[in-house]
Amino acid sequence: MSIATVVSSSSSKLHQIKNLIISVASTVNHLKQIHASIIHHALHHDTFLVNLLLKRTLSFRENHYSFLLFSHTQFPNIFLYNTLINGFVNNNLFRETLDLFLSVRKHGLSLYGFTFPFVLKACIRSQNLKLGIELHSLVVKCGFNRDVGAMTSLLSLYSGSGRVDDARKVFDEMPERTIVSWTAFFSGCIASGKHSDAIGLFKEMVEIGVRPDSYSVVRVLSACVQVGDLDSAEWIANLVEEIGMQKNSYVYATLVNLYAKRGKMEKARFVFDSMVEKDIVTWSTMIQGYASNSLPKDGVELFHQMLREDLKPDQYSIVGFLSSCASLGALDLGEWGSSLIDRDEFLTNLVMGNALIDMYAKCGAMARGFQVFKDMKEKDRVIMNTVITGLAKNGHVKLSLAVFGQTEKLGISPDGYTFLGLLCGCVHAGLIKDGLRFFNSISSVYSLKRTVEHYGCMVDLWGRAGQLGDAYRLICDMPMKPNAIIWGALLTGCRLVKETRLAERVLKELIALEPWNAGNYVQLSNIYSVNGRWDEAAEVREEMNKKGMKKLPGWSWIELEGKVHEFLADDKSHPLTDKIYAKLEDLGNEMRLMGFVPTTENVMFDVEEEEKETVLGYHSEKLAVALGLISTVHGEVIRVVKNLRVCGDCHEAMKLISKISRREIVVRDNNRFHCFTNGSCSCNDYW
């Protein structure tokens, strides 16, 4: 039996049709049948029925049909106009909404207070501030300046347009300020980017005794995230507890996000662990927080925990995981993680593709990273920069320059990071002319502003080539004050050519800039010692002791079968310690037969390596390599990561170990990659 039949057999047509519209009509076709019945029974001018039908058609987003229904009503009243205006706003038809309002004015219909919020919402969404201001005048003229709904909408209009002062005037004139009004005010501030104003308004609201609701709390916390205002976020979280409001997942997630951004990962983890329900966004926030705050092992462990909770990784969690693997140099672990996501997603998603390329680059497997780059469906400047820098640091400088040549062919303009990668390659390869050409072209060809990092690369380039005079003159001519990067680059040059007098001056500059950095004091003491100035060396050490300063220890780590093993110098904590030291002893004997003599003077003077240990043979990177040799099969590449610069003695030893073991050994220090094969290094001893 059709809907029309039901209606025709009913004695109370109006009541039956009303029930049909409200409870029976579940599809557009049902509504059209009801509409036909309304016309059949000559009820199509009944505004009550038309209004009900109009609401339902709009809820199905049948905008054209709704307008036809409205247009065929002989005498539409203000209620029908309001229904259509509200429906059009909800369906994002803002221009049509404003046209309807003008039609209301044209037909001289009496306006109601609840008409204005709909129309003002359309003005806000369409960014039609001019019409919104005209409506403000009309609100006052029609006597609705005491209507809370209309005035709240004006608040949203002005604050959302960045006109906070005008919004404040409207707010101060309101006879009644509800939580809705307050929320509209600071939500508008958030929409216009005035996040600090929004936070201030929320605090003002609480101070005068207005109780916030969960929506207002969520809105103001979003402002805290944007400006990184952790203090306000913590205050809001405490307020939520004080007033007995139940914390929703967003409040927890926001606190986790803010703590992670501020580097307070212990607090972030505490909040995270206290959450009853965690969505993938919160897991991803924590994993990325660990990765960006130099806690990659924690990031990897949390990723595994997430998988145990049967959560499928999204692009953000996989990016955080790959970033952690990159920091650890954990190639196998990173490849395993990437296998959890369809390969095509990496090739079509720029963020994920970039993370995968970066992981390969930082794990010393740039050939695989370059293949991903070539397979990417789309390339942007970030991807190009990652590849250029990755190739440069892995010793593929010529290929790095070739990729730069492709950027302009692809219509991609280079930026400061592009040139930083190119200059890094020139430094590693000792390409002075190319480096100078790129340095000059930053401003002369591409009209970019040179940064202190660009100057640091040039100082490093000249310093490593022994041209300390040119390097020092560039420092004197810099438009900005030299920082630790600049002086550190010059100190590298001093180390290579053993220019102790200039190194002493440079280190005094570094100590003035970084009084907290114990490494600078150690190196100054070493310089004094090398030159026999024992009293001055002792004074520096004494000053360190008084300040309670300790030099950053050198760590090295190696990944084996998905597990990361860490070592300090002279470390005996590993379960295979006896075998590791026995292997090093055997290697040491073979190296001595080949004429190897430990270079203790390099360790005394070196810039960022560990202090001179009692036994040079047990530096952390040697322990890691030894573990790799006894734990892997012949032919497998040994990959080690170190947090400091590889010292001269270890560098020479690694070359010989690669020859003795006939293994490729890749060591990533804090400056570059060293690929040791058959007694030589990819850096050509230039690092």
Short mmCIF file of N, CA and C in Angstrom, two decimals, residues 513-659:
data_model
loop_
_atom_site.label_atom_id
_atom_site.label_comp_id
_atom_site.label_asym_id
_atom_site.label_seq_id
_atom_site.Cartn_x
_atom_site.Cartn_y
_atom_site.Cartn_z
N LEU A 513 79.66 31.98 24.95
CA LEU A 513 78.34 31.75 24.37
C LEU A 513 77.61 30.58 25.03
N GLU A 514 78.37 29.55 25.40
CA GLU A 514 77.78 28.35 25.99
C GLU A 514 78.47 28.00 27.31
N PRO A 515 78.26 28.80 28.34
CA PRO A 515 78.93 28.53 29.62
C PRO A 515 78.52 27.21 30.25
N TRP A 516 77.41 26.62 29.77
CA TRP A 516 76.90 25.36 30.30
C TRP A 516 77.50 24.14 29.60
N ASN A 517 78.20 24.36 28.47
CA ASN A 517 78.71 23.25 27.66
C ASN A 517 80.07 22.80 28.17
N ALA A 518 80.08 21.67 28.86
CA ALA A 518 81.32 21.17 29.46
C ALA A 518 82.36 20.80 28.39
N GLY A 519 81.90 20.40 27.21
CA GLY A 519 82.81 20.00 26.15
C GLY A 519 83.79 21.09 25.77
N ASN A 520 83.34 22.34 25.78
CA ASN A 520 84.22 23.45 25.44
C ASN A 520 85.35 23.59 26.46
N TYR A 521 85.02 23.44 27.74
CA TYR A 521 86.03 23.52 28.79
C TYR A 521 87.06 22.40 28.65
N VAL A 522 86.57 21.21 28.34
CA VAL A 522 87.46 20.06 28.19
C VAL A 522 88.45 20.30 27.06
N GLN A 523 87.95 20.80 25.95
CA GLN A 523 88.82 21.01 24.80
C GLN A 523 89.83 22.14 25.04
N LEU A 524 89.41 23.18 25.77
CA LEU A 524 90.35 24.24 26.11
C LEU A 524 91.45 23.69 27.03
N SER A 525 91.05 22.86 27.98
CA SER A 525 92.02 22.22 28.87
C SER A 525 92.99 21.35 28.07
N ASN A 526 92.46 20.62 27.08
CA ASN A 526 93.31 19.76 26.24
C ASN A 526 94.33 20.57 25.45
N ILE A 527 93.90 21.72 24.96
CA ILE A 527 94.82 22.58 24.19
C ILE A 527 95.97 23.05 25.08
N TYR A 528 95.60 23.47 26.29
CA TYR A 528 96.65 23.88 27.22
C TYR A 528 97.60 22.72 27.51
N SER A 529 97.05 21.53 27.67
CA SER A 529 97.89 20.36 27.97
C SER A 529 98.83 20.03 26.82
N VAL A 530 98.29 20.07 25.59
CA VAL A 530 99.12 19.78 24.42
C VAL A 530 100.30 20.73 24.33
N ASN A 531 100.09 21.96 24.75
CA ASN A 531 101.16 22.97 24.68
C ASN A 531 101.96 23.08 25.97
N GLY A 532 101.75 22.13 26.88
CA GLY A 532 102.53 22.11 28.11
C GLY A 532 102.13 23.17 29.11
N ARG A 533 100.96 23.76 28.95
CA ARG A 533 100.51 24.81 29.88
C ARG A 533 99.63 24.14 30.95
N TRP A 534 100.31 23.38 31.80
CA TRP A 534 99.61 22.50 32.74
C TRP A 534 98.83 23.27 33.80
N ASP A 535 99.37 24.38 34.27
CA ASP A 535 98.68 25.14 35.30
C ASP A 535 97.34 25.68 34.79
N GLU A 536 97.38 26.20 33.54
CA GLU A 536 96.14 26.74 32.96
C GLU A 536 95.14 25.62 32.70
N ALA A 537 95.65 24.45 32.30
CA ALA A 537 94.76 23.30 32.08
C ALA A 537 94.09 22.91 33.39
N ALA A 538 94.87 22.91 34.46
CA ALA A 538 94.33 22.55 35.77
C ALA A 538 93.27 23.56 36.23
N GLU A 539 93.51 24.85 35.92
CA GLU A 539 92.55 25.88 36.31
C GLU A 539 91.20 25.68 35.61
N VAL A 540 91.25 25.30 34.33
CA VAL A 540 90.01 25.06 33.59
C VAL A 540 89.26 23.88 34.20
N ARG A 541 90.00 22.81 34.51
CA ARG A 541 89.38 21.63 35.12
C ARG A 541 88.78 21.97 36.49
N GLU A 542 89.50 22.79 37.23
CA GLU A 542 89.01 23.18 38.56
C GLU A 542 87.71 23.99 38.45
N GLU A 543 87.67 24.86 37.43
CA GLU A 543 86.45 25.65 37.22
C GLU A 543 85.27 24.75 36.87
N MET A 544 85.56 23.72 36.07
CA MET A 544 84.51 22.74 35.73
C MET A 544 84.00 22.05 36.99
N ASN A 545 84.91 21.66 37.86
CA ASN A 545 84.53 20.96 39.09
C ASN A 545 83.68 21.85 39.99
N LYS A 546 84.07 23.13 40.07
CA LYS A 546 83.32 24.07 40.90
C LYS A 546 81.88 24.22 40.40
N LYS A 547 81.73 24.20 39.08
CA LYS A 547 80.40 24.37 38.48
C LYS A 547 79.64 23.05 38.38
N GLY A 548 80.30 21.96 38.80
CA GLY A 548 79.64 20.66 38.74
C GLY A 548 79.36 20.20 37.32
N MET A 549 80.25 20.55 36.40
CA MET A 549 80.02 20.24 34.99
C MET A 549 80.67 18.92 34.61
N LYS A 550 79.96 18.15 33.79
CA LYS A 550 80.50 16.90 33.27
C LYS A 550 80.30 16.87 31.77
N LYS A 551 81.29 16.36 31.07
CA LYS A 551 81.21 16.31 29.61
C LYS A 551 80.20 15.25 29.16
N LEU A 552 79.50 15.57 28.09
CA LEU A 552 78.54 14.63 27.53
C LEU A 552 79.24 13.34 27.14
N PRO A 553 78.79 12.21 27.68
CA PRO A 553 79.45 10.93 27.36
C PRO A 553 79.17 10.51 25.92
N GLY A 554 80.13 9.80 25.35
CA GLY A 554 79.95 9.29 24.00
C GLY A 554 79.20 7.96 24.03
N TRP A 555 78.09 7.89 23.30
CA TRP A 555 77.30 6.67 23.18
C TRP A 555 77.38 6.16 21.76
N SER A 556 77.38 4.86 21.61
CA SER A 556 77.23 4.25 20.29
C SER A 556 76.20 3.14 20.40
N TRP A 557 75.45 2.92 19.31
CA TRP A 557 74.48 1.84 19.35
C TRP A 557 74.40 1.15 18.00
N ILE A 558 73.99 -0.11 18.08
CA ILE A 558 73.88 -0.95 16.90
C ILE A 558 72.59 -1.75 16.99
N GLU A 559 71.89 -1.92 15.87
CA GLU A 559 70.65 -2.69 15.84
C GLU A 559 70.95 -4.09 15.32
N LEU A 560 70.50 -5.09 16.07
CA LEU A 560 70.66 -6.48 15.66
C LEU A 560 69.34 -7.21 15.88
N GLU A 561 68.77 -7.73 14.81
CA GLU A 561 67.52 -8.47 14.86
C GLU A 561 66.41 -7.70 15.56
N GLY A 562 66.30 -6.41 15.22
CA GLY A 562 65.23 -5.58 15.76
C GLY A 562 65.45 -5.05 17.16
N LYS A 563 66.60 -5.35 17.76
CA LYS A 563 66.91 -4.86 19.11
C LYS A 563 68.11 -3.92 19.04
N VAL A 564 68.01 -2.80 19.76
CA VAL A 564 69.09 -1.80 19.76
C VAL A 564 69.98 -2.02 20.98
N HIS A 565 71.29 -2.14 20.75
CA HIS A 565 72.27 -2.34 21.82
C HIS A 565 73.10 -1.06 21.97
N GLU A 566 73.21 -0.55 23.19
CA GLU A 566 73.92 0.71 23.45
C GLU A 566 75.22 0.45 24.21
N PHE A 567 76.22 1.29 23.92
CA PHE A 567 77.52 1.16 24.59
C PHE A 567 78.07 2.53 24.97
N LEU A 568 78.71 2.58 26.12
CA LEU A 568 79.59 3.69 26.51
C LEU A 568 81.03 3.22 26.31
N ALA A 569 81.98 4.13 26.43
CA ALA A 569 83.38 3.72 26.36
C ALA A 569 83.71 2.81 27.55
N ASP A 570 84.49 1.78 27.28
CA ASP A 570 84.91 0.84 28.32
C ASP A 570 83.72 0.17 29.02
N ASP A 571 82.62 0.01 28.26
CA ASP A 571 81.37 -0.53 28.80
C ASP A 571 81.50 -2.04 28.99
N LYS A 572 81.07 -2.51 30.18
CA LYS A 572 81.11 -3.95 30.45
C LYS A 572 79.76 -4.48 30.90
N SER A 573 78.70 -3.78 30.49
CA SER A 573 77.36 -4.15 30.95
C SER A 573 76.65 -5.13 30.02
N HIS A 574 77.17 -5.33 28.82
CA HIS A 574 76.48 -6.19 27.85
C HIS A 574 76.65 -7.66 28.21
N PRO A 575 75.63 -8.48 27.98
CA PRO A 575 75.74 -9.93 28.29
C PRO A 575 76.89 -10.62 27.55
N LEU A 576 77.27 -10.10 26.39
CA LEU A 576 78.35 -10.72 25.61
C LEU A 576 79.67 -9.97 25.77
N THR A 577 79.84 -9.32 26.92
CA THR A 577 81.03 -8.50 27.14
C THR A 577 82.33 -9.28 26.91
N ASP A 578 82.42 -10.48 27.46
CA ASP A 578 83.66 -11.25 27.33
C ASP A 578 84.01 -11.51 25.87
N LYS A 579 83.01 -11.88 25.07
CA LYS A 579 83.24 -12.16 23.66
C LYS A 579 83.57 -10.88 22.89
N ILE A 580 82.93 -9.77 23.29
CA ILE A 580 83.19 -8.49 22.62
C ILE A 580 84.64 -8.07 22.84
N TYR A 581 85.09 -8.13 24.09
CA TYR A 581 86.47 -7.70 24.41
C TYR A 581 87.49 -8.66 23.81
N ALA A 582 87.13 -9.94 23.76
CA ALA A 582 88.04 -10.91 23.15
C ALA A 582 88.19 -10.62 21.66
N LYS A 583 87.09 -10.25 21.01
CA LYS A 583 87.14 -9.91 19.58
C LYS A 583 88.00 -8.69 19.35
N LEU A 584 87.84 -7.68 20.22
CA LEU A 584 88.65 -6.47 20.08
C LEU A 584 90.13 -6.76 20.32
N GLU A 585 90.40 -7.66 21.23
CA GLU A 585 91.80 -8.04 21.50
C GLU A 585 92.41 -8.69 20.26
N ASP A 586 91.66 -9.60 19.64
CA ASP A 586 92.15 -10.24 18.42
C ASP A 586 92.38 -9.22 17.31
N LEU A 587 91.42 -8.32 17.15
CA LEU A 587 91.55 -7.29 16.12
C LEU A 587 92.75 -6.38 16.40
N GLY A 588 92.93 -6.05 17.69
CA GLY A 588 94.05 -5.20 18.07
C GLY A 588 95.39 -5.84 17.74
N ASN A 589 95.48 -7.15 17.99
CA ASN A 589 96.73 -7.86 17.67
C ASN A 589 97.01 -7.83 16.16
N GLU A 590 95.96 -8.06 15.36
CA GLU A 590 96.14 -8.04 13.91
C GLU A 590 96.50 -6.65 13.42
N MET A 591 95.88 -5.61 14.03
CA MET A 591 96.18 -4.24 13.60
C MET A 591 97.62 -3.87 13.94
N ARG A 592 98.11 -4.31 15.11
CA ARG A 592 99.50 -4.00 15.48
C ARG A 592 100.47 -4.66 14.51
N LEU A 593 100.13 -5.89 14.06
CA LEU A 593 100.98 -6.55 13.07
C LEU A 593 101.01 -5.78 11.75
N MET A 594 99.94 -5.00 11.49
CA MET A 594 99.86 -4.20 10.27
C MET A 594 100.49 -2.82 10.46
N GLY A 595 101.05 -2.60 11.67
CA GLY A 595 101.74 -1.33 11.93
C GLY A 595 100.89 -0.25 12.57
N PHE A 596 99.70 -0.61 13.07
CA PHE A 596 98.81 0.40 13.66
C PHE A 596 99.32 0.83 15.03
N VAL A 597 99.36 2.16 15.25
CA VAL A 597 99.73 2.73 16.54
C VAL A 597 98.61 3.68 16.98
N PRO A 598 98.04 3.49 18.18
CA PRO A 598 96.96 4.38 18.63
C PRO A 598 97.38 5.85 18.60
N THR A 599 96.49 6.70 18.08
CA THR A 599 96.79 8.13 17.94
C THR A 599 96.27 8.89 19.15
N THR A 600 97.00 8.82 20.24
CA THR A 600 96.53 9.44 21.49
C THR A 600 96.49 10.95 21.42
N GLU A 601 97.33 11.55 20.61
CA GLU A 601 97.34 13.02 20.57
C GLU A 601 96.07 13.55 19.93
N ASN A 602 95.51 12.80 18.99
CA ASN A 602 94.24 13.23 18.40
C ASN A 602 93.13 13.25 19.43
N VAL A 603 93.11 12.25 20.28
CA VAL A 603 92.08 12.18 21.29
C VAL A 603 92.20 13.32 22.29
N MET A 604 93.44 13.70 22.59
CA MET A 604 93.67 14.79 23.52
C MET A 604 93.11 16.09 22.97
N PHE A 605 93.26 16.31 21.65
CA PHE A 605 92.94 17.60 21.07
C PHE A 605 91.55 17.68 20.47
N ASP A 606 90.97 16.53 20.14
CA ASP A 606 89.81 16.52 19.26
C ASP A 606 88.64 17.32 19.82
N VAL A 607 87.74 17.75 18.93
CA VAL A 607 86.74 18.73 19.31
C VAL A 607 85.53 18.14 20.02
N GLU A 608 84.90 17.14 19.43
CA GLU A 608 83.66 16.66 20.01
C GLU A 608 83.68 15.18 20.33
N GLU A 609 84.87 14.60 20.50
CA GLU A 609 84.93 13.18 20.82
C GLU A 609 85.08 12.96 22.31
N GLU A 610 85.05 11.72 22.72
CA GLU A 610 85.16 11.39 24.13
C GLU A 610 86.53 11.83 24.66
N GLU A 611 86.60 12.05 25.97
CA GLU A 611 87.88 12.36 26.58
C GLU A 611 88.79 11.13 26.47
N LYS A 612 90.04 11.38 26.65
CA LYS A 612 91.02 10.29 26.51
C LYS A 612 90.76 9.21 27.55
N GLU A 613 90.38 7.99 27.06
CA GLU A 613 90.17 6.87 27.97
C GLU A 613 91.48 6.17 28.29
N THR A 614 91.45 5.38 29.35
CA THR A 614 92.65 4.65 29.74
C THR A 614 93.12 3.74 28.62
N VAL A 615 92.18 3.11 27.97
CA VAL A 615 92.52 2.23 26.86
C VAL A 615 91.76 2.70 25.63
N LEU A 616 92.50 3.19 24.63
CA LEU A 616 91.85 3.69 23.43
C LEU A 616 91.08 2.62 22.68
N GLY A 617 91.44 1.37 22.86
CA GLY A 617 90.81 0.30 22.10
C GLY A 617 89.38 0.02 22.48
N TYR A 618 88.86 0.65 23.56
CA TYR A 618 87.53 0.32 24.03
C TYR A 618 86.56 1.51 23.94
N HIS A 619 86.75 2.34 22.94
CA HIS A 619 85.77 3.39 22.69
C HIS A 619 84.43 2.75 22.30
N SER A 620 83.35 3.49 22.52
CA SER A 620 82.01 2.91 22.36
C SER A 620 81.75 2.38 20.96
N GLU A 621 82.22 3.09 19.90
CA GLU A 621 81.95 2.61 18.54
C GLU A 621 82.68 1.31 18.23
N LYS A 622 83.86 1.11 18.85
CA LYS A 622 84.59 -0.14 18.64
C LYS A 622 83.87 -1.31 19.31
N LEU A 623 83.30 -1.06 20.49
CA LEU A 623 82.53 -2.10 21.17
C LEU A 623 81.31 -2.50 20.33
N ALA A 624 80.63 -1.50 19.75
CA ALA A 624 79.45 -1.78 18.93
C ALA A 624 79.83 -2.57 17.68
N VAL A 625 80.92 -2.19 17.04
CA VAL A 625 81.37 -2.90 15.84
C VAL A 625 81.74 -4.34 16.17
N ALA A 626 82.41 -4.52 17.30
CA ALA A 626 82.81 -5.87 17.70
C ALA A 626 81.58 -6.76 17.92
N LEU A 627 80.55 -6.20 18.57
CA LEU A 627 79.31 -6.96 18.76
C LEU A 627 78.71 -7.33 17.41
N GLY A 628 78.73 -6.39 16.47
CA GLY A 628 78.20 -6.66 15.14
C GLY A 628 78.95 -7.78 14.44
N LEU A 629 80.26 -7.78 14.59
CA LEU A 629 81.08 -8.79 13.91
C LEU A 629 80.83 -10.19 14.46
N ILE A 630 80.61 -10.30 15.78
CA ILE A 630 80.42 -11.64 16.35
C ILE A 630 78.97 -12.10 16.28
N SER A 631 78.06 -11.17 15.87
CA SER A 631 76.64 -11.51 15.90
C SER A 631 76.02 -11.64 14.51
N THR A 632 76.78 -11.34 13.46
CA THR A 632 76.22 -11.39 12.11
C THR A 632 77.07 -12.28 11.22
N VAL A 633 76.49 -12.66 10.11
CA VAL A 633 77.20 -13.55 9.18
C VAL A 633 78.11 -12.75 8.27
N HIS A 634 79.08 -13.44 7.71
CA HIS A 634 80.03 -12.78 6.81
C HIS A 634 79.29 -12.19 5.61
N GLY A 635 79.67 -10.98 5.27
CA GLY A 635 79.05 -10.30 4.14
C GLY A 635 77.98 -9.31 4.55
N GLU A 636 77.47 -9.43 5.78
CA GLU A 636 76.43 -8.50 6.24
C GLU A 636 77.05 -7.18 6.66
N VAL A 637 76.42 -6.07 6.29
CA VAL A 637 76.94 -4.73 6.62
C VAL A 637 76.75 -4.46 8.11
N ILE A 638 77.79 -3.90 8.73
CA ILE A 638 77.73 -3.47 10.14
C ILE A 638 77.36 -2.00 10.16
N ARG A 639 76.27 -1.64 10.85
CA ARG A 639 75.82 -0.25 10.91
C ARG A 639 75.81 0.22 12.36
N VAL A 640 76.55 1.29 12.64
CA VAL A 640 76.69 1.82 14.00
C VAL A 640 76.38 3.32 13.98
N VAL A 641 75.75 3.78 15.04
CA VAL A 641 75.46 5.21 15.20
C VAL A 641 76.14 5.71 16.46
N LYS A 642 76.75 6.91 16.37
CA LYS A 642 77.38 7.51 17.54
C LYS A 642 76.86 8.93 17.73
N ASN A 643 76.68 9.34 19.00
CA ASN A 643 76.12 10.66 19.27
C ASN A 643 77.13 11.78 19.17
N LEU A 644 78.43 11.46 19.15
CA LEU A 644 79.48 12.46 19.03
C LEU A 644 80.31 12.19 17.78
N ARG A 645 81.29 13.03 17.56
CA ARG A 645 82.16 12.86 16.41
C ARG A 645 83.11 11.68 16.63
N VAL A 646 83.32 10.88 15.58
CA VAL A 646 84.26 9.77 15.66
C VAL A 646 85.67 10.33 15.82
N CYS A 647 86.40 9.82 16.79
CA CYS A 647 87.75 10.34 17.03
C CYS A 647 88.72 9.81 15.98
N GLY A 648 89.87 10.45 15.87
CA GLY A 648 90.85 10.08 14.87
C GLY A 648 91.36 8.66 15.03
N ASP A 649 91.56 8.22 16.27
CA ASP A 649 92.06 6.87 16.50
C ASP A 649 91.05 5.82 16.03
N CYS A 650 89.77 6.03 16.37
CA CYS A 650 88.73 5.07 15.96
C CYS A 650 88.58 5.08 14.44
N HIS A 651 88.73 6.24 13.83
CA HIS A 651 88.59 6.33 12.38
C HIS A 651 89.67 5.48 11.69
N GLU A 652 90.90 5.59 12.18
CA GLU A 652 91.98 4.79 11.59
C GLU A 652 91.77 3.31 11.87
N ALA A 653 91.31 3.01 13.09
CA ALA A 653 91.08 1.61 13.45
C ALA A 653 89.98 0.98 12.60
N MET A 654 88.91 1.74 12.35
CA MET A 654 87.79 1.20 11.56
C MET A 654 88.23 0.85 10.14
N LYS A 655 89.09 1.65 9.58
CA LYS A 655 89.58 1.35 8.23
C LYS A 655 90.29 -0.01 8.22
N LEU A 656 91.11 -0.25 9.22
CA LEU A 656 91.84 -1.52 9.28
C LEU A 656 90.92 -2.69 9.60
N ILE A 657 89.95 -2.46 10.50
CA ILE A 657 89.02 -3.53 10.85
C ILE A 657 88.21 -3.95 9.62
N SER A 658 87.82 -2.97 8.79
CA SER A 658 87.07 -3.32 7.57
C SER A 658 87.92 -4.18 6.63
N LYS A 659 89.22 -3.92 6.63
CA LYS A 659 90.12 -4.70 5.76
C LYS A 659 90.35 -6.10 6.34
#
